[in-house]
Short mmCIF file of C-alpha atoms in Angstrom, two decimals:
data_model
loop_
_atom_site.label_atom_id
_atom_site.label_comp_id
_atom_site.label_asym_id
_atom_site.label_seq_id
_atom_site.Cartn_x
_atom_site.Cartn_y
_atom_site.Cartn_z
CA UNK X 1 -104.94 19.41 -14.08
CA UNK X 2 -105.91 22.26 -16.52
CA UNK X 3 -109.72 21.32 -16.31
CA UNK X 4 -109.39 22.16 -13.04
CA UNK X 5 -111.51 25.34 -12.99
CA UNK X 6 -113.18 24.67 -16.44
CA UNK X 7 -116.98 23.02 -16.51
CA UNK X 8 -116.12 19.72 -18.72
CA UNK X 9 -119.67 18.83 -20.26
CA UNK X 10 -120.83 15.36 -19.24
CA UNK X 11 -121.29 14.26 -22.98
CA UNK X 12 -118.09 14.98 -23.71
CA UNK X 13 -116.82 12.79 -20.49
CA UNK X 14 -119.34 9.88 -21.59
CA UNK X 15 -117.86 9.81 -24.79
CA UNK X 16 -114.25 9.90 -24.40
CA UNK X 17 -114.91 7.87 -21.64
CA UNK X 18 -116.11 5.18 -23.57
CA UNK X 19 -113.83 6.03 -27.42
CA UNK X 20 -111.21 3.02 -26.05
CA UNK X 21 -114.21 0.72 -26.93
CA UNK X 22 -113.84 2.02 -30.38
CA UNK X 23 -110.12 0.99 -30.94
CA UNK X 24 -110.91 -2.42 -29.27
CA UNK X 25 -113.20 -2.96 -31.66
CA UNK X 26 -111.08 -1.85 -34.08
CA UNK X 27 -108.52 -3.89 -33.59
CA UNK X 28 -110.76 -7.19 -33.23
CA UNK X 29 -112.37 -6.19 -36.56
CA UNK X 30 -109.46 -5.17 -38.61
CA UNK X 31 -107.43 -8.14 -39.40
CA UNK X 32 -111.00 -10.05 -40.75
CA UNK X 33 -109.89 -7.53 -44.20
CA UNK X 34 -106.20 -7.40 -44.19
CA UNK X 35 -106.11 -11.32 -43.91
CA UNK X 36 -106.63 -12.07 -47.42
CA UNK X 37 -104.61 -9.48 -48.72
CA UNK X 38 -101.77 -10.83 -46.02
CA UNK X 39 -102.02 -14.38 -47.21
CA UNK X 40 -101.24 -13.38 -50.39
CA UNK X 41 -98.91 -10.96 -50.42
CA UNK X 42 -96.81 -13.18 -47.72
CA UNK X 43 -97.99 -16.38 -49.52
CA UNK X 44 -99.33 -18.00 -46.37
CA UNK X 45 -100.64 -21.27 -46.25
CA UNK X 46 -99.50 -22.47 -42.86
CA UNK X 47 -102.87 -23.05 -40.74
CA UNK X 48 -101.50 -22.37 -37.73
CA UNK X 49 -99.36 -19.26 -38.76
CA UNK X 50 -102.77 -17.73 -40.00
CA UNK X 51 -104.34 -18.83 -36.58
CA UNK X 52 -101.05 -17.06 -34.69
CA UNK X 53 -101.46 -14.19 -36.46
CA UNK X 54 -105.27 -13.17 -36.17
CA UNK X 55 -105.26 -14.58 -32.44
CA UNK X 56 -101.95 -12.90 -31.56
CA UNK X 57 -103.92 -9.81 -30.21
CA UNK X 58 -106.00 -12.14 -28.14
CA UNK X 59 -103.33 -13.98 -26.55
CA UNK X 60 -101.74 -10.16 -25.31
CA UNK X 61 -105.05 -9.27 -24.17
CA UNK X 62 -105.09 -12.22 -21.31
CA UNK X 63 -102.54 -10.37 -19.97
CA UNK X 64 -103.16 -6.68 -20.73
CA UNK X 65 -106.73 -6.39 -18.63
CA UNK X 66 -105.21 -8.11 -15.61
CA UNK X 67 -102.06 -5.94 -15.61
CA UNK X 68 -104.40 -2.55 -16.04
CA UNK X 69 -106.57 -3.77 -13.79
CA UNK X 70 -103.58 -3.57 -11.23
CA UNK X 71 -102.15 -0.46 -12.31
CA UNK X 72 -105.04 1.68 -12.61
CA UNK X 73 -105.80 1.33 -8.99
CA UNK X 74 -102.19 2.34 -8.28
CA UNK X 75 -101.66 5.59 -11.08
CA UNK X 76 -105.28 6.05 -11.99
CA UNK X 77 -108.09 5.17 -15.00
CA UNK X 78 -107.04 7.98 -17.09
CA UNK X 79 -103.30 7.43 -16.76
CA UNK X 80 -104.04 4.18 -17.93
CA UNK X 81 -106.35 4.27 -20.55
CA UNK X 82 -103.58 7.31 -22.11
CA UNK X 83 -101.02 4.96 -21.86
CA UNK X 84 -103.19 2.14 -23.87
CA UNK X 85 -103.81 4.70 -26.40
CA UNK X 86 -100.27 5.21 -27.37
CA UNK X 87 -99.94 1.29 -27.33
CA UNK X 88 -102.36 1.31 -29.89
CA UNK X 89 -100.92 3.66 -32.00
CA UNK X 90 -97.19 2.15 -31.46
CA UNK X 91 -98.37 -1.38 -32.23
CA UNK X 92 -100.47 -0.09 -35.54
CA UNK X 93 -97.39 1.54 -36.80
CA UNK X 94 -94.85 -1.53 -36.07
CA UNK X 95 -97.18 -3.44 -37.52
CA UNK X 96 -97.73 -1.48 -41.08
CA UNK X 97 -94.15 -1.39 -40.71
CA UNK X 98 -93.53 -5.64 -40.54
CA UNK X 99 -90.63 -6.66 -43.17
CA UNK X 100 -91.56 -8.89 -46.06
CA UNK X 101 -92.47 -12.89 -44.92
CA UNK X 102 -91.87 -11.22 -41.32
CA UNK X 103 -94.72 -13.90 -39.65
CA UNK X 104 -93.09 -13.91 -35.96
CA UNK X 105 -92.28 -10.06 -35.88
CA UNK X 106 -95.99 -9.26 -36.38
CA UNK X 107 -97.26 -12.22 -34.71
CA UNK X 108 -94.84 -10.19 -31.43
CA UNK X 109 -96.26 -7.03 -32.59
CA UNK X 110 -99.77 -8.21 -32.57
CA UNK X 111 -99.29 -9.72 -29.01
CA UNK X 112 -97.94 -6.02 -27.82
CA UNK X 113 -101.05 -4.46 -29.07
CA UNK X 114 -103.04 -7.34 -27.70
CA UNK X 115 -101.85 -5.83 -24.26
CA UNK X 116 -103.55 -2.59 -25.15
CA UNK X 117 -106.47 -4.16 -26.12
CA UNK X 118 -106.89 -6.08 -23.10
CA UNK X 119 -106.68 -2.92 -21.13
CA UNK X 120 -109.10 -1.18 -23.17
CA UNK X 121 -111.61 -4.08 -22.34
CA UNK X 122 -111.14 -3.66 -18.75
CA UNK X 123 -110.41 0.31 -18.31
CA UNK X 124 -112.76 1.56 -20.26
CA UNK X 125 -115.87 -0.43 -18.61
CA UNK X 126 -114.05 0.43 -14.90
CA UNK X 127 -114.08 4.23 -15.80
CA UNK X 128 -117.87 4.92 -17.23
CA UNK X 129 -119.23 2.92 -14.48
CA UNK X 130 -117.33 4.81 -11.97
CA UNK X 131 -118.57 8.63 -13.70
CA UNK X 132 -122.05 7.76 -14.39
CA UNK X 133 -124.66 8.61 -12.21
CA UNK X 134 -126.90 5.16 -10.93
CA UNK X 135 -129.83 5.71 -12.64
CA UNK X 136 -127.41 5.77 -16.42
CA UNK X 137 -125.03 2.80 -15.67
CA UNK X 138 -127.43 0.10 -17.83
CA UNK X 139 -127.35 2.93 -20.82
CA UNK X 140 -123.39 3.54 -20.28
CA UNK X 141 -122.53 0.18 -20.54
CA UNK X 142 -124.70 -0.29 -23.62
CA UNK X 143 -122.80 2.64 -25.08
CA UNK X 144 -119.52 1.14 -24.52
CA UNK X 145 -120.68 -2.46 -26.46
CA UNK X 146 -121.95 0.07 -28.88
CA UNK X 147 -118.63 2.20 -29.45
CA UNK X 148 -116.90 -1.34 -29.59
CA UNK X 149 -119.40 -2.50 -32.33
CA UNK X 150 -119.15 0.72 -34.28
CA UNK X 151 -115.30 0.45 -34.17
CA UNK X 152 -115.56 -3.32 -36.14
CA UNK X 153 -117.99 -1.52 -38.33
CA UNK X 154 -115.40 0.81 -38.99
CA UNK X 155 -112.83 -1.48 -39.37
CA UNK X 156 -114.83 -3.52 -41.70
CA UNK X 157 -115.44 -0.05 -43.39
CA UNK X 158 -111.95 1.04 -44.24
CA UNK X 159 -111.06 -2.69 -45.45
CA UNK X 160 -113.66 -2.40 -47.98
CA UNK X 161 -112.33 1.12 -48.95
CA UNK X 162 -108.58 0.25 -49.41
CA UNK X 163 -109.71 -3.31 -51.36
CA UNK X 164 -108.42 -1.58 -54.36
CA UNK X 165 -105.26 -0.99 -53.47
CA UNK X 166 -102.27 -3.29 -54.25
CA UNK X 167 -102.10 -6.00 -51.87
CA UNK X 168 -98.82 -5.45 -50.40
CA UNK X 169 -99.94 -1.74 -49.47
CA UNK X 170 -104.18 -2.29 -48.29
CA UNK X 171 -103.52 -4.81 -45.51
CA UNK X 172 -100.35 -2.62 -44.38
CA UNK X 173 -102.88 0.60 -44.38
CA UNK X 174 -105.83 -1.07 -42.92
CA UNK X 175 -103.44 -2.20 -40.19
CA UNK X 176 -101.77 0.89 -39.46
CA UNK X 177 -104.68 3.13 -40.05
CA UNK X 178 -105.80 1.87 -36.47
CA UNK X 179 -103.78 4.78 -35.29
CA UNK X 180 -105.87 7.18 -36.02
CA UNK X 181 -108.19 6.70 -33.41
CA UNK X 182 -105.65 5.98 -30.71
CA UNK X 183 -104.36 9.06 -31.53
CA UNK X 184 -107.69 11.39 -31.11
CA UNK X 185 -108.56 9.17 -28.15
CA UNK X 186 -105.38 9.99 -26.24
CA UNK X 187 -105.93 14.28 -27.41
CA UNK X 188 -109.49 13.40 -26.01
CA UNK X 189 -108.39 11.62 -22.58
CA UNK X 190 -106.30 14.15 -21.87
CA UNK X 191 -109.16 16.60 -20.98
CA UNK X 192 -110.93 13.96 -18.80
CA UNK X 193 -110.86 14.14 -15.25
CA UNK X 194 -109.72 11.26 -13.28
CA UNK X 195 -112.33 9.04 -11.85
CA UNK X 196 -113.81 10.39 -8.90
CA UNK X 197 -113.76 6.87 -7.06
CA UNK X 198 -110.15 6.74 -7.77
CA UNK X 199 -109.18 10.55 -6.14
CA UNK X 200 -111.26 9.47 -3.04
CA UNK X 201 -109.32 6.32 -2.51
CA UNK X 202 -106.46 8.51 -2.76
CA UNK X 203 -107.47 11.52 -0.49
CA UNK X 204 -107.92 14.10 -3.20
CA UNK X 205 -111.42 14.86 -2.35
CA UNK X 206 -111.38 18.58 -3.29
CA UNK X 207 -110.50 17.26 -7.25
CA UNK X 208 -113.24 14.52 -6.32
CA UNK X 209 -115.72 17.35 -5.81
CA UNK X 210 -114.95 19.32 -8.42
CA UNK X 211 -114.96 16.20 -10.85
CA UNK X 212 -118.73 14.94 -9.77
CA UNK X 213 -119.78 18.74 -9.91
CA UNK X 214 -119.35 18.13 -13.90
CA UNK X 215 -121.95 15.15 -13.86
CA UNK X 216 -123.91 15.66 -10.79
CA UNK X 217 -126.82 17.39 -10.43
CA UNK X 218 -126.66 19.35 -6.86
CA UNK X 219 -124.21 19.73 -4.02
CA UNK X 220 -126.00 17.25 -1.55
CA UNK X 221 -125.66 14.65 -4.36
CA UNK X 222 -121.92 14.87 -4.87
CA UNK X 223 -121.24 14.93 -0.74
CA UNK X 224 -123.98 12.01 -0.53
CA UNK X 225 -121.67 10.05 -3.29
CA UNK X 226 -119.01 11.07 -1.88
CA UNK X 227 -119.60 8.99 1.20
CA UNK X 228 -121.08 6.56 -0.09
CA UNK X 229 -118.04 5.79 -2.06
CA UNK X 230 -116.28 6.19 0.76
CA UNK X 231 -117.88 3.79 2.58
CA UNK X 232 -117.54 1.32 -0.46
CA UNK X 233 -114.02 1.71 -0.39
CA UNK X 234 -112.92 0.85 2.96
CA UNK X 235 -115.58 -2.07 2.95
CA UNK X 236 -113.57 -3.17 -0.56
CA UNK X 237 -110.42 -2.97 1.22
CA UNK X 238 -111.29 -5.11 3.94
CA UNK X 239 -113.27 -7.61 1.29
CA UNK X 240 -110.18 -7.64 -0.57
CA UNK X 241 -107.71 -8.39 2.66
CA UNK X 242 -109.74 -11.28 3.28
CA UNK X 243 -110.21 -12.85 0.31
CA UNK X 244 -107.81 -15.27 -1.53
CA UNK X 245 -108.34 -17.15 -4.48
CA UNK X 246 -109.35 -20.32 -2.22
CA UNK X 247 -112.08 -18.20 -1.03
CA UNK X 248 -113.37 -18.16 -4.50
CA UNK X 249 -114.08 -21.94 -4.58
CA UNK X 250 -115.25 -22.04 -0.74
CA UNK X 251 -119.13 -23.68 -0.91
CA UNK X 252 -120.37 -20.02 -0.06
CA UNK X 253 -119.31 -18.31 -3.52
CA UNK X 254 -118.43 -21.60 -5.71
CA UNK X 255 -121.59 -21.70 -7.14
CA UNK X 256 -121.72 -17.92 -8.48
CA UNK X 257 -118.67 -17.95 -9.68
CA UNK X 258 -118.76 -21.25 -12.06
CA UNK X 259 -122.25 -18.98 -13.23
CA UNK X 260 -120.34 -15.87 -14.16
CA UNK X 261 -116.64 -17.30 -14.93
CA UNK X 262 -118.55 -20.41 -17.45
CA UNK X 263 -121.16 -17.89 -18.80
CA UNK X 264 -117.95 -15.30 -19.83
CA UNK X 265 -116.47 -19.05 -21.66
CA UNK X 266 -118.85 -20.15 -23.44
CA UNK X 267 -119.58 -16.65 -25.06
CA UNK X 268 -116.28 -16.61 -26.58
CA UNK X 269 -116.13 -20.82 -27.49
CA UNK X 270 -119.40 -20.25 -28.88
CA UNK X 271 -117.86 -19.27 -31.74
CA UNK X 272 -118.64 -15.72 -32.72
CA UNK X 273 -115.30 -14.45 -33.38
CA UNK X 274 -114.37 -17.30 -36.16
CA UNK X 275 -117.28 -15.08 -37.99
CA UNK X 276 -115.73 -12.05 -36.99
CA UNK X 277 -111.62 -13.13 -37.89
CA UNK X 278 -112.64 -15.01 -40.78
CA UNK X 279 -116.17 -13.43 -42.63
CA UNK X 280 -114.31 -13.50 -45.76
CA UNK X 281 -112.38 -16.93 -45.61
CA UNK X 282 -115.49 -18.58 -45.17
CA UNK X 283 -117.27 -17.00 -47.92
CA UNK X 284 -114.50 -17.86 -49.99
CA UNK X 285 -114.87 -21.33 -49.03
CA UNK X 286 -118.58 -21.76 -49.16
CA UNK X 287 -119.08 -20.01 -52.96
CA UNK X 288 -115.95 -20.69 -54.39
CA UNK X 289 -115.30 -16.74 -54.42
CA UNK X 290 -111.69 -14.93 -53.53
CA UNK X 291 -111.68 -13.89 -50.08
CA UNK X 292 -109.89 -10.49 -51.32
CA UNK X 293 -113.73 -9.94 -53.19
CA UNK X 294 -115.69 -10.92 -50.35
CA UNK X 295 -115.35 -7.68 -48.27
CA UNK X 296 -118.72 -6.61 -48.42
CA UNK X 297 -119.78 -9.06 -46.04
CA UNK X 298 -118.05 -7.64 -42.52
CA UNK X 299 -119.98 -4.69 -43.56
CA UNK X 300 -122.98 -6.13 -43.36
CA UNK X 301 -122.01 -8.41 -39.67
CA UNK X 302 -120.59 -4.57 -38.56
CA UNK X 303 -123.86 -3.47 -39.57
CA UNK X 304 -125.72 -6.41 -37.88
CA UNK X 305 -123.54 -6.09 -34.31
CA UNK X 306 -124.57 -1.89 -34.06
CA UNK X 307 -128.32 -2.55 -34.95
CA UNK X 308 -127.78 -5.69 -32.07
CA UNK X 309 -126.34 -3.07 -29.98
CA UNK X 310 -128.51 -0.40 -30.27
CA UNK X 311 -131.59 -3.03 -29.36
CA UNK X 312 -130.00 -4.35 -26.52
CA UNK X 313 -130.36 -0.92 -24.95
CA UNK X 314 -133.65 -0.81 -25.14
CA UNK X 315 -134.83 -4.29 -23.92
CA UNK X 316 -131.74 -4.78 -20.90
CA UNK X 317 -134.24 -4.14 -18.49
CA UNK X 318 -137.69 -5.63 -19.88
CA UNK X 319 -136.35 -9.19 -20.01
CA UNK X 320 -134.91 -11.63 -17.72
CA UNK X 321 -130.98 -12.13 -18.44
CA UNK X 322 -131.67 -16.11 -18.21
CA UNK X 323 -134.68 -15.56 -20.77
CA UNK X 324 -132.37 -13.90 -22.89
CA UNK X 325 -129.49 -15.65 -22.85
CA UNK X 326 -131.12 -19.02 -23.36
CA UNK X 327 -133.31 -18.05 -26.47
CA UNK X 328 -130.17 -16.11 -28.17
CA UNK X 329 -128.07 -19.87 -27.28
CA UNK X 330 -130.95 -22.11 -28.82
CA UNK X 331 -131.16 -19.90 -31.90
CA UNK X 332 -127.32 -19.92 -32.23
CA UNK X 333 -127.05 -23.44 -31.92
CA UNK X 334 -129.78 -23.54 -34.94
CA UNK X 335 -127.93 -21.49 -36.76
CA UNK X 336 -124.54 -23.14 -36.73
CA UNK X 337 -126.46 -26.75 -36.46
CA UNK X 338 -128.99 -26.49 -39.57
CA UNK X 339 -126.86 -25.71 -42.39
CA UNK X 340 -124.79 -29.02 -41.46
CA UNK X 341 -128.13 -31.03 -41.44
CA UNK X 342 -129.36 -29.79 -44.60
CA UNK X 343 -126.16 -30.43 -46.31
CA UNK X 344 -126.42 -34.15 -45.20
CA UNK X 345 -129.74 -34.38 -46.20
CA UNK X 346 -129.66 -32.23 -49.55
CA UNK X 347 -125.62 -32.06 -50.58
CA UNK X 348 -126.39 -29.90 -53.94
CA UNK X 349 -128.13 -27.06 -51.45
CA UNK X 350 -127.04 -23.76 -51.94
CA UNK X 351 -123.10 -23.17 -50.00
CA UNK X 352 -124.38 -19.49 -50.10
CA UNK X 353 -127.15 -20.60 -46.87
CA UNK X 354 -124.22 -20.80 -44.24
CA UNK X 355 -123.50 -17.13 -44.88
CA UNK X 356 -127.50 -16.44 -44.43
CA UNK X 357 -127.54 -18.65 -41.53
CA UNK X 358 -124.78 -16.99 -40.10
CA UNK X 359 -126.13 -13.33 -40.28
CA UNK X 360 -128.94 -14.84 -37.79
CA UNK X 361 -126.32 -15.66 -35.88
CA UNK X 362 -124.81 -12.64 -35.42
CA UNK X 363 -128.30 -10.82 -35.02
CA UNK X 364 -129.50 -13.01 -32.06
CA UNK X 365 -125.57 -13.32 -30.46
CA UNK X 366 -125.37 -9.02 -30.62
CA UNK X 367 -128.70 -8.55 -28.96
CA UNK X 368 -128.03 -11.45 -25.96
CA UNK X 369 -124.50 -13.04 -25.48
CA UNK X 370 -122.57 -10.19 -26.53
CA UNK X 371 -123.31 -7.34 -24.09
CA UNK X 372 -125.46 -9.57 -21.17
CA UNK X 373 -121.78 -11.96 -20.30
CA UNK X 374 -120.50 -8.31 -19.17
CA UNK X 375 -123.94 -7.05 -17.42
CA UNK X 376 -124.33 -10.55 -15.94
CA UNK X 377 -120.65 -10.39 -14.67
CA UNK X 378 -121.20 -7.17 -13.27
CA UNK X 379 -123.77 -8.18 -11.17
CA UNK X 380 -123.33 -11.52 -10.24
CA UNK X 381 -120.22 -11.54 -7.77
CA UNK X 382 -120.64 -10.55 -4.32
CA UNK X 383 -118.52 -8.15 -2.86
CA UNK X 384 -115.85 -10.19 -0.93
CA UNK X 385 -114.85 -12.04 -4.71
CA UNK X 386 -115.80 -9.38 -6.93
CA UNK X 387 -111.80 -8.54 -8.07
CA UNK X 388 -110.40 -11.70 -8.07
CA UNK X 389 -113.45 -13.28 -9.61
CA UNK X 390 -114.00 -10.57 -12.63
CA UNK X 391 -110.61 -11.07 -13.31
CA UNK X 392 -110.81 -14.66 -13.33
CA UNK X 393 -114.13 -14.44 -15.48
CA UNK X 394 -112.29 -11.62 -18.09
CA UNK X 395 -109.34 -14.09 -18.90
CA UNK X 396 -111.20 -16.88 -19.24
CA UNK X 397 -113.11 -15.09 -22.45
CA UNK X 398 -109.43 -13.53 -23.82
CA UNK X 399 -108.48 -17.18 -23.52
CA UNK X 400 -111.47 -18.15 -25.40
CA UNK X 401 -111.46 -15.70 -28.10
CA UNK X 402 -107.78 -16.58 -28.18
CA UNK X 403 -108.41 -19.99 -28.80
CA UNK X 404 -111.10 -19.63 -31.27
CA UNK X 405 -109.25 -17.38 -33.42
CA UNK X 406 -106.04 -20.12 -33.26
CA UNK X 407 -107.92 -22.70 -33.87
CA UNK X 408 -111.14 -22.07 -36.75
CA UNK X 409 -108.16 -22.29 -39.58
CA UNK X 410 -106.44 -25.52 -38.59
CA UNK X 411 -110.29 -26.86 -38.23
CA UNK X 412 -111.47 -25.86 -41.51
CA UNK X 413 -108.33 -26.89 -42.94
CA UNK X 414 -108.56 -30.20 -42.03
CA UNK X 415 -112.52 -30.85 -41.73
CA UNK X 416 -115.54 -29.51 -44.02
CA UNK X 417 -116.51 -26.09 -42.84
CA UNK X 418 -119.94 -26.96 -42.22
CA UNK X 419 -118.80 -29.58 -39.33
CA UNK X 420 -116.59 -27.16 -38.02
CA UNK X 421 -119.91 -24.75 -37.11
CA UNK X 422 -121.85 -27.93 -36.50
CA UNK X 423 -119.39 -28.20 -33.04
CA UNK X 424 -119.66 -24.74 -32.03
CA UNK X 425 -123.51 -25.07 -32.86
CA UNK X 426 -123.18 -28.33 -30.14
CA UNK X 427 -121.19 -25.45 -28.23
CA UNK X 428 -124.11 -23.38 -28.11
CA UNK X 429 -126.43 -25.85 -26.76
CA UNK X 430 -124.54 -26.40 -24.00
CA UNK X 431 -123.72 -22.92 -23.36
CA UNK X 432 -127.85 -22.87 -23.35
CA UNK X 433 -128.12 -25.65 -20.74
CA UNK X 434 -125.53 -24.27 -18.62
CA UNK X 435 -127.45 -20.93 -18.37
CA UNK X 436 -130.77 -23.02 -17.29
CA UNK X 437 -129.16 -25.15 -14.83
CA UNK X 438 -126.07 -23.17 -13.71
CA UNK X 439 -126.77 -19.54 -13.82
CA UNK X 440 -128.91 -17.57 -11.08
CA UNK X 441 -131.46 -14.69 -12.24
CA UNK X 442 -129.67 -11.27 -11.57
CA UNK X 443 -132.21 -8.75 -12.86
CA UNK X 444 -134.09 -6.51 -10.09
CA UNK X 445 -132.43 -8.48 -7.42
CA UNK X 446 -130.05 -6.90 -4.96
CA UNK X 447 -126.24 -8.05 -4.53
CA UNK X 448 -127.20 -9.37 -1.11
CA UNK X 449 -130.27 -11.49 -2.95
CA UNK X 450 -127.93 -12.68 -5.80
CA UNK X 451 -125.03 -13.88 -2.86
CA UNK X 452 -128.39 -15.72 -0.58
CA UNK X 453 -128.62 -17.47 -3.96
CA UNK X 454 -124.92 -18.62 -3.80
CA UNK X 455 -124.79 -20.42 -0.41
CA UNK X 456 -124.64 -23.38 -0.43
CA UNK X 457 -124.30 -26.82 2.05
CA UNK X 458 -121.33 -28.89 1.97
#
């Protein structure tokens, strides 16, 4: 590798490292723009086209983070995450590119970037936590929820911008415009080292060295990681030799992973991405509005999820994940619950109070749900599972988000919107309950602590 015997600052590893959140935000974020524009243009009024379409990249990303998953431990994290990058760009293109009324070829196209995207979501997280040093790992994974909420933002950004534009041509730009930053992430990858976890596994532990020497302090650090990673390794190896997936389900481990596979669910059946998809749909629908004029208001969710973001970093640590995760359900629920129950009570209320109940939504879901399912996932799977049962817990929220985005159209188009969030707000409650009854504490405890907690008598 050319950065062989060149010092690669740390910062510029971290961020690279952590740019693929950006176009898997980006991509998530996108379509919630070129939607309107789409329907139009195309003249769409089939429910469950619209539903194929936005979830399409959902439905490829159930696949794309298992298959990564797999292949980065064969050809590497970087070689990987490269190879998602020009994906993304591919799948942009071919999609700016779709032919007139072309609903299947994009809904294909969409499914091949989906792969990417799924990747991103399980590369990108693999790769920071394998560069940064113990005592940074909270912060890194903060940043990468971060980079993913300021790629939406950006998304949500550039929709706005291009509004202007004739319809046929603004949902073809924002589309393809996602490009962009696959393209400086894969210039950027390319001057990243390979993950020093990986080159060990491997036997390169001369380019292992010389990769922790660019984010490690002293000497005796790097050879003390170096063994301890090591050591980690072989004790993976035999973990993973041992384990199959009825080992998952054996009354030893069945109880953690129900708590980290449920609590990865019900943060996507919650409902957050029908906001997300659909911001300007529901506007439309609650004030009457064209969704086309209604751009405004991703910015101001984008803006929401970052400030969310940015807040989560500093309380991860102060609060219990259960404490957290239970008051950001119950004020979800509220959220999605209340507007339905004043519109029974009062039917000439303001439509315009779902959109401000839903901006409280997004507040409390970005500071708890959001980033804690992927802390709390981290953490909560001993050893002997922990592949199998991430996995399992990662395409059980791709299926969710896949199903939400499917499904929110062909709900609102045949029910009043505000009963549609009234079920995800029951959604939430349960979600809330589940985390009470279900879910174990993980903060301060050690993975041996967390797996005593899992035992359990036949």
């Amino acid at each position: 590798m050319t950065q062989k015997n060149k010092k690669i600052p740390s910062g510029f590893i971290y961020f690279f490292g952590s740019f693929g959140g950006i176009l898997f935000g980006y991509d998530i974020g996108v379509m919630t723009g070129a939607l309107p524009f789409l329907e139009h243009d195309w003249n769409l009024t089939n429910a469950s086209i619209i539903g194929w379409i936005t979830s399409a990249v959902m439905f490829g990303a159930i696949f794309g983070g298992a298959l990564a998953g797999q292949l980065s431990d064969k050809f590497g994290r970087r070689k990987m995450i490269l190879i998602s990058a020009i994906i993304f760009a591919a799948g942009s293109i071919l999609s700016m590119i779709s032919p007139h009324n072309g609903q299947y070829y994009l809904i294909i196209v969409r499914i091949l970037l989906g792969l990417a995207v799924g990747a991103a979501s399980a590369l990108v997280p693999a790769y920071m936590s394998e560069m940064a040093p113990t005592n940074m790992r909270g912060r890194l994974s903060g940043l990468n929820q971060t980079m993913i909420c300021s790629g939406m933002l950006l998304s949500y950004i550039m929709d706005y911008i291009l509004k202007g534009l004739p319809e046929g041509w603004a949902w073809r730009l924002m589309l393809g415009l996602a490009a962009v930053p696959a393209i400086i992430l894969y210039f950027g990858v390319l001057k990243l080292p390979e993950s020093p976890r990986f080159l060990i596994k491997h036997n390169h532990f001369d380019e292992a060295r010389q990769v922790l020497s660019y984010i490690r302090n002293s000497q005796e650090e790097i050879e003390e990681e170096i063994q301890d990673i090591k050591s980690a390794s072989e004790q993976e190896e035999q973990a993973d030799q041992k384990a199959t997936w009825g080992t998952l389900f054996s009354s030893k481990y069945r109880y953690l992973v129900i708590a980290g596979v449920g609590v990865a669910a019900f943060q996507q059946f919650q409902g957050a991405n029908a906001i997300f998809y659909y911001i300007p749909l529901i506007v439309e629908k609650a004030t009457g509005k064209a969704a086309s004029s209604a751009l405004l208001w991703p910015i101001v969710q984008g803006v929401i999820l970052v400030t969310g973001s940015l807040l989560f970093m500093w309380i991860a640590d102060k609060f219990n994940r259960k404490t957290l995760l239970t008051l950001g359900g119950s004020v979800m629920a509220l959220s999605f619950l209340l507007p339905a129950i004043i519109h029974l009570l009062m039917p000439k209320a303001n439509p315009f109070m779902i959109i401000v109940f839903l901006c409280i939504y997004v507040a409390f879901y970005s500071v708890t749900w959001a980033p804690l399912t992927w802390v709390l996932v981290g953490e909560i799977f001993p050893l002997a599972i922990r592949g199998r049962a991430s996995g399992l817990a990662s395409s059980f929220n791709w299926i969710g988000s896949w199903a939400v985005g499917l499904l929110f159209p062909i709900m609102t188009a045949s029910m009043p919107q505000d009963a549609v969030f009234a079920i995800f707000g029951i959604v939430c409650v349960l979600g809330a309950l589940f985390v009470h009854f279900f879910v174990p504490e993980t903060r301060g405890r050690s993975l041996e602590e967390i797996e005593k907690s899992g035992i359990k008598k036949d």
